[in-house]
Amino acid sequence: MGPVDSYAVGYARPDRWSRQRPEDTVSSSWHAVEAHRPPAELDGEVELAVCGAIVQVWGAHRWDRVGARETACEECKRSTTHQLSRAG
């Protein structure tokens, strides 16, 4: 599988958290989700984020904007920056 061309935005809901890092869920609410179809089609679905957190997709948001916020997951930011720099 090649690099991912786009990312959907997922929000870490209080009832959906990562077993690996439950303490990070609140402070890093926004996560990147690999989008193998248009992000709008994923709206409302529960997906696995790039970092492993379980999130609900917000199809109206764009990761290239949300990923710049303080509340965006640092691991998702690192992983997507690497991937996006290789794409294109």
mmCIF file of C-alpha atoms in Angstrom:
data_model
loop_
_atom_site.group_PDB
_atom_site.id
_atom_site.type_symbol
_atom_site.label_atom_id
_atom_site.label_comp_id
_atom_site.label_asym_id
_atom_site.label_seq_id
_atom_site.Cartn_x
_atom_site.Cartn_y
_atom_site.Cartn_z
ATOM 1 C CA MET A 1 0.000 0.000 0.000
ATOM 2 C CA GLY A 2 1.323 3.422 -0.924
ATOM 3 C CA PRO A 3 1.286 6.603 1.135
ATOM 4 C CA VAL A 4 -2.069 7.986 2.210
ATOM 5 C CA ASP A 5 -3.149 11.008 0.192
ATOM 6 C CA SER A 6 -5.609 12.452 2.685
ATOM 7 C CA TYR A 7 -6.647 12.277 6.304
ATOM 8 C CA ALA A 8 -10.034 12.634 7.907
ATOM 9 C CA VAL A 9 -10.372 14.277 11.303
ATOM 10 C CA GLY A 10 -11.428 12.219 14.282
ATOM 11 C CA TYR A 11 -12.515 13.445 17.687
ATOM 12 C CA ALA A 12 -11.698 11.412 20.792
ATOM 13 C CA ARG A 13 -15.028 11.015 22.524
ATOM 14 C CA PRO A 14 -15.011 10.360 26.274
ATOM 15 C CA ASP A 15 -16.518 6.913 25.712
ATOM 16 C CA ARG A 16 -13.946 6.002 23.051
ATOM 17 C CA TRP A 17 -10.350 6.056 24.232
ATOM 18 C CA SER A 18 -7.038 4.419 23.529
ATOM 19 C CA ARG A 19 -5.922 1.639 25.889
ATOM 20 C CA GLN A 20 -2.310 2.598 25.178
ATOM 21 C CA ARG A 21 -2.735 6.244 26.209
ATOM 22 C CA PRO A 22 -6.009 6.917 28.017
ATOM 23 C CA GLU A 23 -4.530 9.996 29.720
ATOM 24 C CA ASP A 24 -3.886 11.682 26.349
ATOM 25 C CA THR A 25 -7.473 11.465 25.117
ATOM 26 C CA VAL A 26 -8.695 14.693 26.713
ATOM 27 C CA SER A 27 -5.616 16.855 26.106
ATOM 28 C CA SER A 28 -5.253 15.682 22.495
ATOM 29 C CA SER A 29 -8.850 15.558 21.331
ATOM 30 C CA TRP A 30 -8.298 15.789 17.563
ATOM 31 C CA HIS A 31 -6.721 12.907 15.642
ATOM 32 C CA ALA A 32 -5.883 11.997 12.048
ATOM 33 C CA VAL A 33 -7.669 9.056 10.406
ATOM 34 C CA GLU A 34 -6.394 7.546 7.159
ATOM 35 C CA ALA A 35 -9.016 8.310 4.521
ATOM 36 C CA HIS A 36 -9.159 5.766 1.721
ATOM 37 C CA ARG A 37 -12.388 7.373 0.535
ATOM 38 C CA PRO A 38 -13.641 10.982 0.792
ATOM 39 C CA PRO A 39 -13.613 12.121 4.450
ATOM 40 C CA ALA A 40 -17.227 13.328 4.145
ATOM 41 C CA GLU A 41 -18.281 9.700 3.550
ATOM 42 C CA LEU A 42 -16.725 8.739 6.894
ATOM 43 C CA ASP A 43 -18.657 11.405 8.833
ATOM 44 C CA GLY A 44 -19.967 10.014 12.109
ATOM 45 C CA GLU A 45 -18.179 6.674 11.816
ATOM 46 C CA VAL A 46 -16.011 5.342 14.615
ATOM 47 C CA GLU A 47 -12.510 4.677 13.279
ATOM 48 C CA LEU A 48 -8.986 3.951 14.427
ATOM 49 C CA ALA A 49 -6.759 7.044 14.333
ATOM 50 C CA VAL A 50 -3.188 7.037 13.039
ATOM 51 C CA CYS A 51 -1.931 6.925 16.655
ATOM 52 C CA GLY A 52 -4.216 4.041 17.653
ATOM 53 C CA ALA A 53 -6.909 6.049 19.470
ATOM 54 C CA ILE A 54 -10.532 5.178 18.772
ATOM 55 C CA VAL A 55 -12.273 8.298 17.450
ATOM 56 C CA GLN A 56 -15.443 9.475 15.752
ATOM 57 C CA VAL A 57 -14.867 11.078 12.348
ATOM 58 C CA TRP A 58 -15.982 14.670 11.777
ATOM 59 C CA GLY A 59 -16.247 14.769 7.996
ATOM 60 C CA ALA A 60 -16.619 18.541 7.725
ATOM 61 C CA HIS A 61 -13.152 19.139 9.233
ATOM 62 C CA ARG A 62 -9.846 19.007 7.347
ATOM 63 C CA TRP A 63 -6.754 17.531 9.003
ATOM 64 C CA ASP A 64 -4.405 20.012 7.325
ATOM 65 C CA ARG A 65 -6.140 22.744 9.390
ATOM 66 C CA VAL A 66 -7.043 20.860 12.576
ATOM 67 C CA GLY A 67 -3.574 19.291 12.811
ATOM 68 C CA ALA A 68 -2.081 22.710 13.473
ATOM 69 C CA ARG A 69 -4.078 23.216 16.690
ATOM 70 C CA GLU A 70 -2.711 22.768 20.197
ATOM 71 C CA THR A 71 -5.366 20.155 20.923
ATOM 72 C CA ALA A 72 -4.305 17.941 18.020
ATOM 73 C CA CYS A 73 -2.569 14.669 18.895
ATOM 74 C CA GLU A 74 1.222 15.043 18.718
ATOM 75 C CA GLU A 75 1.705 11.482 17.461
ATOM 76 C CA CYS A 76 -0.837 12.017 14.667
ATOM 77 C CA LYS A 77 0.899 15.278 13.717
ATOM 78 C CA ARG A 78 4.301 13.561 13.499
ATOM 79 C CA SER A 79 2.982 10.615 11.516
ATOM 80 C CA THR A 80 0.998 12.654 9.017
ATOM 81 C CA THR A 81 3.742 15.220 8.457
ATOM 82 C CA HIS A 82 6.099 12.435 7.417
ATOM 83 C CA GLN A 83 3.484 10.847 5.146
ATOM 84 C CA LEU A 84 2.369 14.120 3.554
ATOM 85 C CA SER A 85 5.946 15.158 2.818
ATOM 86 C CA ARG A 86 6.407 11.947 0.794
ATOM 87 C CA ALA A 87 3.172 12.282 -1.160
ATOM 88 C CA GLY A 88 2.935 14.283 -4.310
#
